[in-house]
Amino acid sequence: RKEVEQDPGPFNVPEGATVAFNCTYSNSASQSFFWYRQDCRKEPKLLMSVYSSGNEDGRFTAQLNRASQYISLLIRDSKLSDSATYLCVVTTSGGSYIPTFGRGTSLIVHP
Amino acid sequence: GAVVSQHPSRVICKSGTSVKIECRSLDFQATTMFWYRQFPKQSLMLMATSNEGSKATYEQGVEKDKFLINHASLTLSTLTVTSAHPEDSSFYICSARPPDRGKGGEKLFFGSGTQLSVL
């Protein structure tokens, strides 16, 4: 089983739609969680951190479910510019810090 | 915010040559930098963890003699792909994190990546 798993998609949605991605992680000792956005042939860019209480940034909402070991990302009112790959990143602290990436979920927003 | 600079952004080289990629943290000291490789439509795969002043830690399956990593200062790590072959063609990305945990220290900052094409 991979440490961090994501549905690769692609998720094909019309503008204005609401779309949600999940990411599951296998290490129960994981402590920090992030969503990154990556455009084709570009570096990943931090979209948002994910906290236990959940957090929202404009149209984006991230949730963490420690009991079920998954995080989610909800995008409301999708824009064409949201088309990208969304990477889930999980880190385990305490000693060697190495972030683990999911393979990413591809989102395509069409007119 | 923290900035990581990576050069070159694109390299085309002949098979058998060596290619050096530089990764610099511009406004913070990075004791640790990470090197990733990404094939088309694949995830970022960690190749090695670069530690300032000591040997890099390589992931399983990554040849340390082929991918030479040098982290000679707190702001610079280099990855040299030695005797490159077409199968080494990939997108290489470095990342670094600020040293202070709990102050954004667990967030990663990425270089802009290097697209290597070996003919």
mmCIF file of C-alpha atoms in Angstrom:
data_model
loop_
_atom_site.group_PDB
_atom_site.id
_atom_site.type_symbol
_atom_site.label_atom_id
_atom_site.label_comp_id
_atom_site.label_asym_id
_atom_site.label_seq_id
_atom_site.Cartn_x
_atom_site.Cartn_y
_atom_site.Cartn_z
ATOM 1 C CA ARG A 1 0.000 0.000 0.000
ATOM 2 C CA LYS A 2 1.313 3.414 -0.933
ATOM 3 C CA GLU A 3 1.896 5.850 1.882
ATOM 4 C CA VAL A 4 -0.197 8.579 0.304
ATOM 5 C CA GLU A 5 -2.898 7.729 -2.196
ATOM 6 C CA GLN A 6 -4.917 9.919 -4.472
ATOM 7 C CA ASP A 7 -7.312 9.244 -7.299
ATOM 8 C CA PRO A 8 -5.378 10.467 -10.355
ATOM 9 C CA GLY A 9 -8.561 11.473 -12.181
ATOM 10 C CA PRO A 10 -8.915 13.396 -14.342
ATOM 11 C CA PHE A 11 -11.900 15.125 -12.853
ATOM 12 C CA ASN A 12 -13.661 16.876 -15.702
ATOM 13 C CA VAL A 13 -16.086 19.528 -14.465
ATOM 14 C CA PRO A 14 -17.868 22.552 -15.914
ATOM 15 C CA GLU A 15 -17.176 26.066 -14.745
ATOM 16 C CA GLY A 16 -19.043 26.866 -11.573
ATOM 17 C CA ALA A 17 -19.161 23.286 -10.360
ATOM 18 C CA THR A 18 -18.123 22.117 -6.929
ATOM 19 C CA VAL A 19 -15.531 19.369 -6.875
ATOM 20 C CA ALA A 20 -13.918 17.438 -4.039
ATOM 21 C CA PHE A 21 -10.758 15.376 -3.835
ATOM 22 C CA ASN A 22 -9.704 12.946 -1.161
ATOM 23 C CA CYS A 23 -6.289 11.753 -0.154
ATOM 24 C CA THR A 24 -5.617 8.843 2.182
ATOM 25 C CA TYR A 25 -2.441 8.276 4.148
ATOM 26 C CA SER A 26 -1.205 5.108 5.781
ATOM 27 C CA ASN A 27 1.079 6.396 8.546
ATOM 28 C CA SER A 28 -0.959 7.173 11.629
ATOM 29 C CA ALA A 29 1.983 9.165 13.012
ATOM 30 C CA SER A 30 1.645 11.719 10.219
ATOM 31 C CA GLN A 31 1.418 15.196 11.627
ATOM 32 C CA SER A 32 1.347 17.801 8.899
ATOM 33 C CA PHE A 33 -0.779 17.891 5.820
ATOM 34 C CA PHE A 34 -0.802 20.140 2.808
ATOM 35 C CA TRP A 35 -2.409 20.584 -0.557
ATOM 36 C CA TYR A 36 -0.177 21.782 -3.360
ATOM 37 C CA ARG A 37 -1.149 22.787 -6.847
ATOM 38 C CA GLN A 38 1.036 21.893 -9.798
ATOM 39 C CA ASP A 39 0.639 23.144 -13.335
ATOM 40 C CA CYS A 40 2.148 21.195 -16.201
ATOM 41 C CA ARG A 41 5.967 21.292 -16.161
ATOM 42 C CA LYS A 42 5.982 23.740 -13.273
ATOM 43 C CA GLU A 43 6.948 23.455 -9.669
ATOM 44 C CA PRO A 44 4.298 22.654 -7.062
ATOM 45 C CA LYS A 45 2.945 25.649 -5.195
ATOM 46 C CA LEU A 46 1.433 25.548 -1.762
ATOM 47 C CA LEU A 47 -2.318 25.897 -1.916
ATOM 48 C CA MET A 48 -3.116 25.453 1.736
ATOM 49 C CA SER A 49 -2.171 23.685 4.904
ATOM 50 C CA VAL A 50 -4.714 21.330 6.411
ATOM 51 C CA TYR A 51 -5.586 21.601 10.079
ATOM 52 C CA SER A 52 -7.592 19.314 12.308
ATOM 53 C CA SER A 53 -10.288 21.923 12.662
ATOM 54 C CA GLY A 54 -10.527 22.335 8.924
ATOM 55 C CA ASN A 55 -9.726 25.517 7.132
ATOM 56 C CA GLU A 56 -11.119 27.618 4.357
ATOM 57 C CA ASP A 57 -9.503 30.026 1.956
ATOM 58 C CA GLY A 58 -11.950 31.639 -0.394
ATOM 59 C CA ARG A 59 -13.397 28.955 -2.633
ATOM 60 C CA PHE A 60 -11.134 26.275 -1.184
ATOM 61 C CA THR A 61 -11.884 24.224 1.916
ATOM 62 C CA ALA A 62 -9.594 21.597 3.378
ATOM 63 C CA GLN A 63 -10.526 19.002 5.964
ATOM 64 C CA LEU A 64 -8.585 16.449 7.957
ATOM 65 C CA ASN A 65 -10.059 13.227 9.293
ATOM 66 C CA ARG A 66 -7.474 11.608 11.536
ATOM 67 C CA ALA A 67 -9.684 8.681 12.512
ATOM 68 C CA SER A 68 -10.081 7.598 8.903
ATOM 69 C CA GLN A 69 -6.684 8.949 7.878
ATOM 70 C CA TYR A 70 -7.689 11.113 4.989
ATOM 71 C CA ILE A 71 -7.692 14.723 3.971
ATOM 72 C CA SER A 72 -9.972 16.400 1.526
ATOM 73 C CA LEU A 73 -10.031 19.451 -0.666
ATOM 74 C CA LEU A 74 -13.250 21.077 -1.781
ATOM 75 C CA ILE A 75 -13.298 23.636 -4.564
ATOM 76 C CA ARG A 76 -16.458 25.668 -4.999
ATOM 77 C CA ASP A 77 -17.460 27.682 -8.054
ATOM 78 C CA SER A 78 -14.700 26.178 -10.195
ATOM 79 C CA LYS A 79 -12.841 28.481 -12.544
ATOM 80 C CA LEU A 80 -11.032 27.591 -15.750
ATOM 81 C CA SER A 81 -7.836 28.648 -14.015
ATOM 82 C CA ASP A 82 -8.326 25.952 -11.381
ATOM 83 C CA SER A 83 -7.342 23.346 -13.985
ATOM 84 C CA ALA A 84 -4.180 21.758 -12.601
ATOM 85 C CA THR A 85 -2.931 18.779 -10.676
ATOM 86 C CA TYR A 86 -3.548 18.861 -6.940
ATOM 87 C CA LEU A 87 -0.959 17.138 -4.817
ATOM 88 C CA CYS A 88 -1.530 15.874 -1.334
ATOM 89 C CA VAL A 89 1.534 16.073 0.902
ATOM 90 C CA VAL A 90 1.950 14.385 4.259
ATOM 91 C CA THR A 91 4.834 14.742 6.651
ATOM 92 C CA THR A 92 5.845 12.880 9.759
ATOM 93 C CA SER A 93 7.737 14.880 12.346
ATOM 94 C CA GLY A 94 9.980 13.708 15.123
ATOM 95 C CA GLY A 95 13.403 13.014 13.770
ATOM 96 C CA SER A 96 13.756 12.860 10.064
ATOM 97 C CA TYR A 97 11.306 15.097 8.306
ATOM 98 C CA ILE A 98 10.522 13.815 4.857
ATOM 99 C CA PRO A 99 7.425 14.937 3.036
ATOM 100 C CA THR A 100 5.586 12.294 1.076
ATOM 101 C CA PHE A 101 3.657 13.222 -2.025
ATOM 102 C CA GLY A 102 0.588 11.642 -3.473
ATOM 103 C CA ARG A 103 0.639 11.171 -7.224
ATOM 104 C CA GLY A 104 -1.783 14.029 -7.667
ATOM 105 C CA THR A 105 -5.328 14.450 -8.874
ATOM 106 C CA SER A 106 -5.852 16.073 -12.230
ATOM 107 C CA LEU A 107 -8.647 18.627 -12.498
ATOM 108 C CA ILE A 108 -9.926 19.933 -15.796
ATOM 109 C CA VAL A 109 -12.463 22.737 -15.679
ATOM 110 C CA HIS A 110 -14.184 23.330 -19.000
ATOM 111 C CA PRO A 111 -16.382 26.192 -20.201
ATOM 112 C CA GLY B 1 7.886 34.466 1.365
ATOM 113 C CA ALA B 2 10.777 32.077 1.050
ATOM 114 C CA VAL B 3 12.247 31.694 -2.407
ATOM 115 C CA VAL B 4 14.164 28.834 -3.914
ATOM 116 C CA SER B 5 15.998 29.364 -7.167
ATOM 117 C CA GLN B 6 16.829 26.489 -9.498
ATOM 118 C CA HIS B 7 19.008 26.617 -12.596
ATOM 119 C CA PRO B 8 19.009 25.810 -15.408
ATOM 120 C CA SER B 9 15.328 25.551 -16.249
ATOM 121 C CA ARG B 10 15.961 23.446 -19.312
ATOM 122 C CA VAL B 11 18.864 21.367 -20.516
ATOM 123 C CA ILE B 12 19.298 19.417 -23.709
ATOM 124 C CA CYS B 13 22.432 17.319 -23.819
ATOM 125 C CA LYS B 14 24.015 14.420 -25.614
ATOM 126 C CA SER B 15 24.088 10.965 -24.147
ATOM 127 C CA GLY B 16 27.159 10.412 -22.005
ATOM 128 C CA THR B 17 27.581 13.979 -20.826
ATOM 129 C CA SER B 18 27.139 15.204 -17.277
ATOM 130 C CA VAL B 19 24.664 17.852 -16.249
ATOM 131 C CA LYS B 20 24.745 19.951 -13.092
ATOM 132 C CA ILE B 21 21.618 21.470 -11.600
ATOM 133 C CA GLU B 22 21.812 24.127 -8.906
ATOM 134 C CA CYS B 23 19.325 24.834 -6.182
ATOM 135 C CA ARG B 24 19.658 27.940 -4.018
ATOM 136 C CA SER B 25 17.630 29.172 -1.102
ATOM 137 C CA LEU B 26 17.615 32.923 -1.531
ATOM 138 C CA ASP B 27 16.362 34.284 1.766
ATOM 139 C CA PHE B 28 16.823 31.534 4.296
ATOM 140 C CA GLN B 29 19.402 28.981 5.280
ATOM 141 C CA ALA B 30 18.391 25.490 4.344
ATOM 142 C CA THR B 31 20.137 22.731 6.231
ATOM 143 C CA THR B 32 18.081 20.247 4.257
ATOM 144 C CA MET B 33 17.110 20.232 0.638
ATOM 145 C CA PHE B 34 15.229 17.603 -1.282
ATOM 146 C CA TRP B 35 15.678 16.469 -4.855
ATOM 147 C CA TYR B 36 12.746 15.035 -6.757
ATOM 148 C CA ARG B 37 12.272 13.581 -10.186
ATOM 149 C CA GLN B 38 8.985 13.619 -12.016
ATOM 150 C CA PHE B 39 8.113 11.723 -15.153
ATOM 151 C CA PRO B 40 5.133 12.840 -17.253
ATOM 152 C CA LYS B 41 1.822 12.335 -15.463
ATOM 153 C CA GLN B 42 3.587 10.797 -12.502
ATOM 154 C CA SER B 43 4.045 11.931 -8.950
ATOM 155 C CA LEU B 44 7.123 13.616 -7.606
ATOM 156 C CA MET B 45 9.510 10.891 -6.579
ATOM 157 C CA LEU B 46 11.999 11.723 -3.871
ATOM 158 C CA MET B 47 15.485 10.910 -5.045
ATOM 159 C CA ALA B 48 17.568 12.081 -2.140
ATOM 160 C CA THR B 49 17.746 14.309 0.871
ATOM 161 C CA SER B 50 20.646 16.711 0.776
ATOM 162 C CA ASN B 51 22.171 17.629 4.130
ATOM 163 C CA GLU B 52 24.533 20.549 4.482
ATOM 164 C CA GLY B 53 28.002 19.416 5.419
ATOM 165 C CA SER B 54 27.307 15.717 5.218
ATOM 166 C CA LYS B 55 26.518 13.024 2.699
ATOM 167 C CA ALA B 56 23.174 12.951 1.020
ATOM 168 C CA THR B 57 20.657 10.292 1.900
ATOM 169 C CA TYR B 58 19.469 8.480 -1.200
ATOM 170 C CA GLU B 59 16.168 6.725 -1.636
ATOM 171 C CA GLN B 60 16.089 3.078 -2.516
ATOM 172 C CA GLY B 61 16.779 2.473 -6.161
ATOM 173 C CA VAL B 62 18.547 5.786 -6.778
ATOM 174 C CA GLU B 63 22.165 5.348 -7.821
ATOM 175 C CA LYS B 64 24.339 7.608 -5.717
ATOM 176 C CA ASP B 65 27.230 7.369 -8.162
ATOM 177 C CA LYS B 66 25.026 8.507 -11.001
ATOM 178 C CA PHE B 67 23.218 11.299 -9.195
ATOM 179 C CA LEU B 68 25.865 13.194 -7.288
ATOM 180 C CA ILE B 69 24.604 15.589 -4.674
ATOM 181 C CA ASN B 70 26.702 18.261 -3.041
ATOM 182 C CA HIS B 71 25.386 20.537 -0.325
ATOM 183 C CA ALA B 72 28.439 22.619 0.380
ATOM 184 C CA SER B 73 26.743 25.614 1.941
ATOM 185 C CA LEU B 74 23.534 26.469 3.739
ATOM 186 C CA THR B 75 22.096 28.041 0.627
ATOM 187 C CA LEU B 76 23.274 25.821 -2.211
ATOM 188 C CA SER B 77 22.766 22.226 -3.195
ATOM 189 C CA THR B 78 23.735 20.772 -6.552
ATOM 190 C CA LEU B 79 22.630 17.646 -8.347
ATOM 191 C CA THR B 80 24.906 16.294 -11.053
ATOM 192 C CA VAL B 81 23.541 13.691 -13.418
ATOM 193 C CA THR B 82 26.655 11.874 -14.555
ATOM 194 C CA SER B 83 26.918 10.145 -17.921
ATOM 195 C CA ALA B 84 23.332 10.988 -18.732
ATOM 196 C CA HIS B 85 21.290 8.644 -20.881
ATOM 197 C CA PRO B 86 17.914 9.123 -22.572
ATOM 198 C CA GLU B 87 16.148 7.314 -19.723
ATOM 199 C CA ASP B 88 17.385 10.058 -17.384
ATOM 200 C CA SER B 89 15.261 12.570 -19.275
ATOM 201 C CA SER B 90 12.849 13.916 -16.725
ATOM 202 C CA PHE B 91 11.743 16.950 -14.740
ATOM 203 C CA TYR B 92 13.996 17.474 -11.735
ATOM 204 C CA ILE B 93 12.820 19.680 -8.892
ATOM 205 C CA CYS B 94 14.534 20.729 -5.712
ATOM 206 C CA SER B 95 12.877 21.934 -2.577
ATOM 207 C CA ALA B 96 13.963 23.351 0.729
ATOM 208 C CA ARG B 97 12.360 24.277 3.981
ATOM 209 C CA PRO B 98 13.110 27.030 6.445
ATOM 210 C CA PRO B 99 14.802 25.662 9.551
ATOM 211 C CA ASP B 100 12.384 26.866 12.224
ATOM 212 C CA ARG B 101 9.650 24.346 12.837
ATOM 213 C CA GLY B 102 6.334 25.741 13.835
ATOM 214 C CA LYS B 103 7.046 28.956 11.996
ATOM 215 C CA GLY B 104 6.267 27.746 8.552
ATOM 216 C CA GLY B 105 9.163 25.373 8.933
ATOM 217 C CA GLU B 106 7.246 22.387 7.699
ATOM 218 C CA LYS B 107 6.206 23.999 4.461
ATOM 219 C CA LEU B 108 8.273 23.253 1.437
ATOM 220 C CA PHE B 109 9.430 25.806 -1.064
ATOM 221 C CA PHE B 110 10.246 24.566 -4.512
ATOM 222 C CA GLY B 111 12.625 25.545 -7.213
ATOM 223 C CA SER B 112 11.097 26.084 -10.631
ATOM 224 C CA GLY B 113 12.375 22.753 -11.891
ATOM 225 C CA THR B 114 14.775 21.618 -14.599
ATOM 226 C CA GLN B 115 13.577 19.793 -17.662
ATOM 227 C CA LEU B 116 16.382 17.502 -18.762
ATOM 228 C CA SER B 117 16.315 16.025 -22.226
ATOM 229 C CA VAL B 118 19.070 13.584 -23.129
ATOM 230 C CA LEU B 119 19.417 12.874 -26.823
#
